[in-house]
CSV table of C-alpha atoms in Angstrom, one decimal:
chain,number,residue,atom,x,y,z
A,1,UNK,CA,13.3,6.0,-4.8
A,2,UNK,CA,9.7,5.6,-3.6
A,3,UNK,CA,7.9,8.9,-4.3
A,4,UNK,CA,4.4,7.7,-3.6
A,5,UNK,CA,4.3,8.2,0.2
A,6,UNK,CA,5.9,11.6,-0.2
A,7,UNK,CA,3.3,12.6,-2.8
A,8,UNK,CA,0.4,11.2,-0.9
A,9,UNK,CA,1.6,12.0,2.6
A,10,UNK,CA,0.5,8.7,4.0
A,11,UNK,CA,2.1,7.0,7.0
A,12,UNK,CA,4.0,3.9,5.9
A,13,UNK,CA,5.3,1.2,8.3
A,14,UNK,CA,5.9,-2.1,6.4
A,15,UNK,CA,8.5,-3.3,3.9
A,16,UNK,CA,5.9,-3.7,1.1
A,17,UNK,CA,3.7,-0.7,1.7
A,18,UNK,CA,5.8,1.4,-0.5
A,19,UNK,CA,5.4,-1.1,-3.4
A,20,UNK,CA,1.6,-0.9,-3.1
A,21,UNK,CA,1.7,2.9,-2.9
A,22,UNK,CA,3.9,3.0,-6.0
A,23,UNK,CA,1.5,0.7,-7.9
A,24,UNK,CA,-1.6,2.8,-7.0
A,25,UNK,CA,0.2,5.9,-8.0
A,26,UNK,CA,1.2,4.5,-11.4
A,27,UNK,CA,-2.3,3.2,-12.0
A,28,UNK,CA,-3.7,6.6,-11.2
A,29,UNK,CA,-1.2,8.4,-13.5
A,30,UNK,CA,-1.6,6.1,-16.4
A,31,UNK,CA,-5.4,5.9,-16.3
A,32,UNK,CA,-5.7,9.6,-15.4
A,33,UNK,CA,-3.7,10.6,-18.4
A,34,UNK,CA,-6.2,8.9,-20.7
A,35,UNK,CA,-9.2,10.1,-18.8
A,36,UNK,CA,-8.2,13.8,-19.2
A,37,UNK,CA,-7.1,13.2,-22.8
A,38,UNK,CA,-10.5,11.6,-23.6
A,39,UNK,CA,-12.5,14.4,-21.8
A,40,UNK,CA,-10.4,17.1,-23.4
A,41,UNK,CA,-11.0,15.7,-26.9
A,42,UNK,CA,-14.7,15.3,-26.0
A,43,UNK,CA,-15.2,18.9,-25.1
A,44,UNK,CA,-13.0,20.1,-28.0
A,45,UNK,CA,-15.1,18.2,-30.5
A,46,UNK,CA,-18.3,19.7,-29.0
A,47,UNK,CA,-16.8,23.2,-29.4
A,48,UNK,CA,-15.2,22.6,-32.8
A,49,UNK,CA,-18.3,21.1,-34.4
A,50,UNK,CA,-20.9,23.2,-32.6
A,51,UNK,CA,-24.0,24.4,-34.5
A,52,UNK,CA,-23.2,27.6,-36.5
A,53,UNK,CA,-25.2,29.6,-38.9
A,54,UNK,CA,-24.4,28.8,-42.6
A,55,UNK,CA,-22.4,25.7,-41.8
A,56,UNK,CA,-24.0,22.3,-42.7
A,57,UNK,CA,-23.6,19.4,-40.4
A,58,UNK,CA,-21.5,16.5,-41.6
A,59,UNK,CA,-22.7,12.9,-42.1
A,60,UNK,CA,-20.2,10.4,-40.7
A,61,UNK,CA,-20.4,6.7,-41.0
A,62,UNK,CA,-17.5,5.9,-38.7
A,63,UNK,CA,-15.7,4.0,-41.4
A,64,UNK,CA,-13.7,6.9,-42.8
A,65,UNK,CA,-9.9,5.9,-42.5
A,66,UNK,CA,-8.8,9.5,-41.6
A,67,UNK,CA,-11.3,9.4,-38.7
A,68,UNK,CA,-10.9,5.8,-37.6
A,69,UNK,CA,-7.2,6.4,-36.8
A,70,UNK,CA,-8.3,8.7,-34.0
A,71,UNK,CA,-9.8,5.6,-32.4
A,72,UNK,CA,-7.3,2.9,-33.4
A,73,UNK,CA,-4.1,4.7,-32.5
A,74,UNK,CA,-5.2,5.6,-28.9
A,75,UNK,CA,-6.7,2.2,-28.5
A,76,UNK,CA,-3.3,0.6,-29.2
A,77,UNK,CA,-1.6,2.8,-26.7
A,78,UNK,CA,-4.2,2.1,-24.1
A,79,UNK,CA,-3.6,-1.6,-24.5
A,80,UNK,CA,0.1,-1.1,-24.0
A,81,UNK,CA,-0.6,0.9,-20.8
A,82,UNK,CA,-2.9,-2.0,-19.7
A,83,UNK,CA,-0.1,-4.5,-20.1
A,84,UNK,CA,2.3,-2.2,-18.2
A,85,UNK,CA,-0.3,-2.0,-15.3
A,86,UNK,CA,-0.8,-5.8,-15.3
A,87,UNK,CA,3.0,-6.5,-15.2
A,88,UNK,CA,3.4,-4.1,-12.3
A,89,UNK,CA,0.4,-5.5,-10.4
A,90,UNK,CA,1.6,-9.1,-10.8
A,91,UNK,CA,5.1,-8.3,-9.5
A,92,UNK,CA,3.6,-6.6,-6.4
A,93,UNK,CA,1.1,-9.5,-5.9
A,94,UNK,CA,3.9,-12.1,-6.1
A,95,UNK,CA,6.0,-10.2,-3.6
A,96,UNK,CA,3.3,-9.6,-1.1
A,97,UNK,CA,1.0,-12.6,-1.5
A,98,UNK,CA,3.0,-15.4,-3.2
A,99,UNK,CA,6.4,-15.1,-1.5
A,100,UNK,CA,6.8,-16.0,2.2
A,101,UNK,CA,10.2,-14.9,3.6
A,102,UNK,CA,11.5,-16.8,6.5
A,103,UNK,CA,9.8,-16.0,9.7
A,104,UNK,CA,11.4,-14.5,12.9
A,105,UNK,CA,8.1,-15.1,14.7
A,106,UNK,CA,4.5,-16.2,14.2
A,107,UNK,CA,1.2,-14.7,15.5
A,108,UNK,CA,-2.3,-16.2,15.4
A,109,UNK,CA,-5.1,-13.7,14.5
A,110,UNK,CA,-8.6,-14.8,15.5
A,111,UNK,CA,-11.6,-12.8,14.4
A,112,UNK,CA,-15.2,-13.1,15.6
A,113,UNK,CA,-18.2,-10.8,16.0
A,114,UNK,CA,-16.9,-8.2,16.9
A,115,UNK,CA,-13.4,-8.5,18.3
A,116,UNK,CA,-9.9,-9.3,17.3
A,117,UNK,CA,-7.9,-11.8,19.4
A,118,UNK,CA,-4.2,-12.2,19.1
A,119,UNK,CA,-2.0,-15.1,20.2
A,120,UNK,CA,1.7,-14.2,20.6
A,121,UNK,CA,4.5,-16.6,21.1
A,122,UNK,CA,6.1,-16.4,24.5
A,123,UNK,CA,9.8,-16.4,25.4
A,124,UNK,CA,10.3,-19.8,23.8
A,125,UNK,CA,9.3,-18.3,20.4
A,126,UNK,CA,6.8,-21.1,19.7
A,127,UNK,CA,3.0,-20.9,19.4
A,128,UNK,CA,0.6,-23.2,21.3
A,129,UNK,CA,2.8,-23.6,24.4
A,130,UNK,CA,2.1,-22.6,28.0
A,131,UNK,CA,3.8,-19.2,27.8
A,132,UNK,CA,1.8,-17.9,24.9
A,133,UNK,CA,0.4,-14.4,25.4
A,134,UNK,CA,-3.3,-13.7,24.4
A,135,UNK,CA,-4.6,-10.2,23.9
A,136,UNK,CA,-7.8,-8.7,22.7
A,137,UNK,CA,-7.9,-5.9,20.1
A,138,UNK,CA,-4.1,-5.1,20.5
A,139,UNK,CA,-1.4,-6.8,18.5
A,140,UNK,CA,2.2,-6.4,19.8
A,141,UNK,CA,5.1,-6.8,17.3
A,142,UNK,CA,8.7,-5.8,17.0
A,143,UNK,CA,10.2,-3.4,14.5
A,144,UNK,CA,12.4,-5.1,12.0
A,145,UNK,CA,11.2,-8.7,12.5
A,146,UNK,CA,9.4,-10.7,9.9
A,147,UNK,CA,6.1,-12.2,11.1
A,148,UNK,CA,4.0,-14.9,9.6
A,149,UNK,CA,0.4,-14.7,10.6
A,150,UNK,CA,-2.3,-17.4,10.9
A,151,UNK,CA,-5.6,-15.8,10.2
A,152,UNK,CA,-8.9,-17.4,11.4
A,153,UNK,CA,-12.5,-16.6,11.7
A,154,UNK,CA,-14.8,-18.2,14.2
A,155,UNK,CA,-18.2,-17.1,12.7
A,156,UNK,CA,-18.5,-15.0,9.6
A,157,UNK,CA,-16.4,-13.3,6.9
A,158,UNK,CA,-14.0,-10.7,8.4
A,159,UNK,CA,-11.1,-8.8,6.8
A,160,UNK,CA,-7.9,-8.1,8.7
A,161,UNK,CA,-6.9,-4.6,7.5
A,162,UNK,CA,-3.8,-2.6,8.7
A,163,UNK,CA,-3.8,0.6,6.7
A,164,UNK,CA,-0.2,1.6,7.7
A,165,UNK,CA,1.0,-1.8,6.3
A,166,UNK,CA,-1.3,-1.6,3.2
A,167,UNK,CA,-2.2,-5.1,4.3
A,168,UNK,CA,-5.8,-6.5,3.9
A,169,UNK,CA,-6.6,-10.2,4.0
A,170,UNK,CA,-10.1,-11.8,4.3
A,171,UNK,CA,-10.7,-14.2,7.1
A,172,UNK,CA,-12.8,-17.1,6.0
A,173,UNK,CA,-14.6,-19.5,8.5
A,174,UNK,CA,-13.2,-23.0,8.5
A,175,UNK,CA,-9.8,-21.9,6.9
A,176,UNK,CA,-6.5,-20.8,8.3
A,177,UNK,CA,-5.0,-18.2,5.9
A,178,UNK,CA,-1.3,-17.5,6.1
A,179,UNK,CA,0.5,-14.2,5.3
A,180,UNK,CA,3.4,-12.1,6.4
A,181,UNK,CA,4.5,-8.6,7.2
A,182,UNK,CA,7.6,-6.8,8.5
A,183,UNK,CA,7.2,-3.6,10.4
A,184,UNK,CA,9.6,-0.7,9.7
A,185,UNK,CA,8.5,2.0,12.1
A,186,UNK,CA,7.6,2.0,15.8
A,187,UNK,CA,4.3,3.4,17.0
A,188,UNK,CA,0.7,2.5,17.5
A,189,UNK,CA,-1.6,2.2,14.5
A,190,UNK,CA,-5.2,1.1,13.6
A,191,UNK,CA,-6.4,-2.3,12.8
A,192,UNK,CA,-9.8,-2.5,11.1
A,193,UNK,CA,-12.2,-5.0,9.8
A,194,UNK,CA,-12.8,-4.3,6.1
A,195,UNK,CA,-15.6,-6.7,5.5
A,196,UNK,CA,-19.2,-5.9,6.6
A,197,UNK,CA,-19.6,-8.6,9.3
A,198,UNK,CA,-22.8,-7.7,11.1
A,199,UNK,CA,-24.4,-4.9,13.2
A,200,UNK,CA,-21.1,-4.3,15.2
A,201,UNK,CA,-18.9,-4.1,12.1
A,202,UNK,CA,-18.2,-0.4,12.7
A,203,UNK,CA,-16.8,-0.9,16.2
A,204,UNK,CA,-14.6,-3.9,15.3
A,205,UNK,CA,-11.3,-2.0,15.5
A,206,UNK,CA,-8.0,-2.7,17.2
A,207,UNK,CA,-4.5,-1.4,17.6
A,208,UNK,CA,-1.1,-2.7,16.5
A,209,UNK,CA,1.7,-1.7,18.8
A,210,UNK,CA,5.1,-1.7,17.1
A,211,UNK,CA,7.9,-1.6,19.6
A,212,UNK,CA,11.7,-1.7,19.3
A,213,UNK,CA,13.1,-5.2,19.6
A,214,UNK,CA,14.3,-4.5,23.2
A,215,UNK,CA,10.9,-3.1,24.3
A,216,UNK,CA,9.0,-6.0,22.6
A,217,UNK,CA,11.3,-8.6,24.3
A,218,UNK,CA,10.6,-7.0,27.7
A,219,UNK,CA,6.9,-7.0,27.0
A,220,UNK,CA,6.9,-10.7,26.0
A,221,UNK,CA,9.0,-11.7,29.0
A,222,UNK,CA,6.7,-9.9,31.4
A,223,UNK,CA,3.5,-11.3,30.0
A,224,UNK,CA,4.9,-14.8,29.4
A,225,UNK,CA,5.7,-15.0,33.1
A,226,UNK,CA,2.0,-14.2,33.9
A,227,UNK,CA,0.9,-16.9,31.4
A,228,UNK,CA,3.3,-19.5,32.9
A,229,UNK,CA,2.1,-18.7,36.4
A,230,UNK,CA,-1.6,-19.1,35.3
A,231,UNK,CA,-0.7,-22.4,33.6
A,232,UNK,CA,1.3,-23.8,36.5
A,233,UNK,CA,-0.7,-26.2,38.9
A,234,UNK,CA,-1.5,-24.8,42.3
A,235,UNK,CA,-0.4,-26.6,45.5
A,236,UNK,CA,-3.9,-28.0,46.0
A,237,UNK,CA,-4.1,-29.3,42.4
A,238,UNK,CA,-0.7,-30.9,42.7
A,239,UNK,CA,-1.6,-32.5,46.0
A,240,UNK,CA,-4.8,-33.9,44.5
A,241,UNK,CA,-3.0,-35.2,41.5
A,242,UNK,CA,-0.4,-36.9,43.8
A,243,UNK,CA,-3.2,-38.5,45.9
A,244,UNK,CA,-4.9,-39.8,42.8
A,245,UNK,CA,-1.7,-41.3,41.5
A,246,UNK,CA,-1.1,-43.0,44.9
């Protein structure tokens, strides 16, 4: 049972957002325990050994065995907690970043100062064909489908950040970076740039629209028809081509 979203009251809309929430929660709890334990001991020692009339101060070298154990024993437990955090973090990293489940669809995400451009496959389900649908600042996906994304930057460093997915991936000029997500909840949510990319960084926002499979299929069909019509040769172009071939 994933208790992190319930405790934090955060909207969650991807298959791995709960894993990341759980990891952050455990890191907070494990490190927070030692923070409050250390601060509590610190203030208790100040009160316990405060200056008092008739009580001489103690000279401590730091090598006394009965005092060193107050450092060594907590240190061992902290190292154990560190190993636990590392193991949990690696497991989440492998699931989110190192494992690519089979794709139901693929989108291309292009970043530039200061706009997001998205290339959706058309009715044929393939990118880079005539019926592809291009949008600016709005990404359309279907609930329950696994998407691979191809992330590119045309100028400087950007960072594709979808808070509701707990997804953040830097876009690096000259590289195409792949990743994936699977939406679990319909609605409209924010897309942000999480890398300072110039004077317009603060306005480089977008929206992700998560529709039901039926709604998304209808949207794709409608916009693919427009793309096909725009790509089709006009009568005058066809006539000119025929005359040239003759």
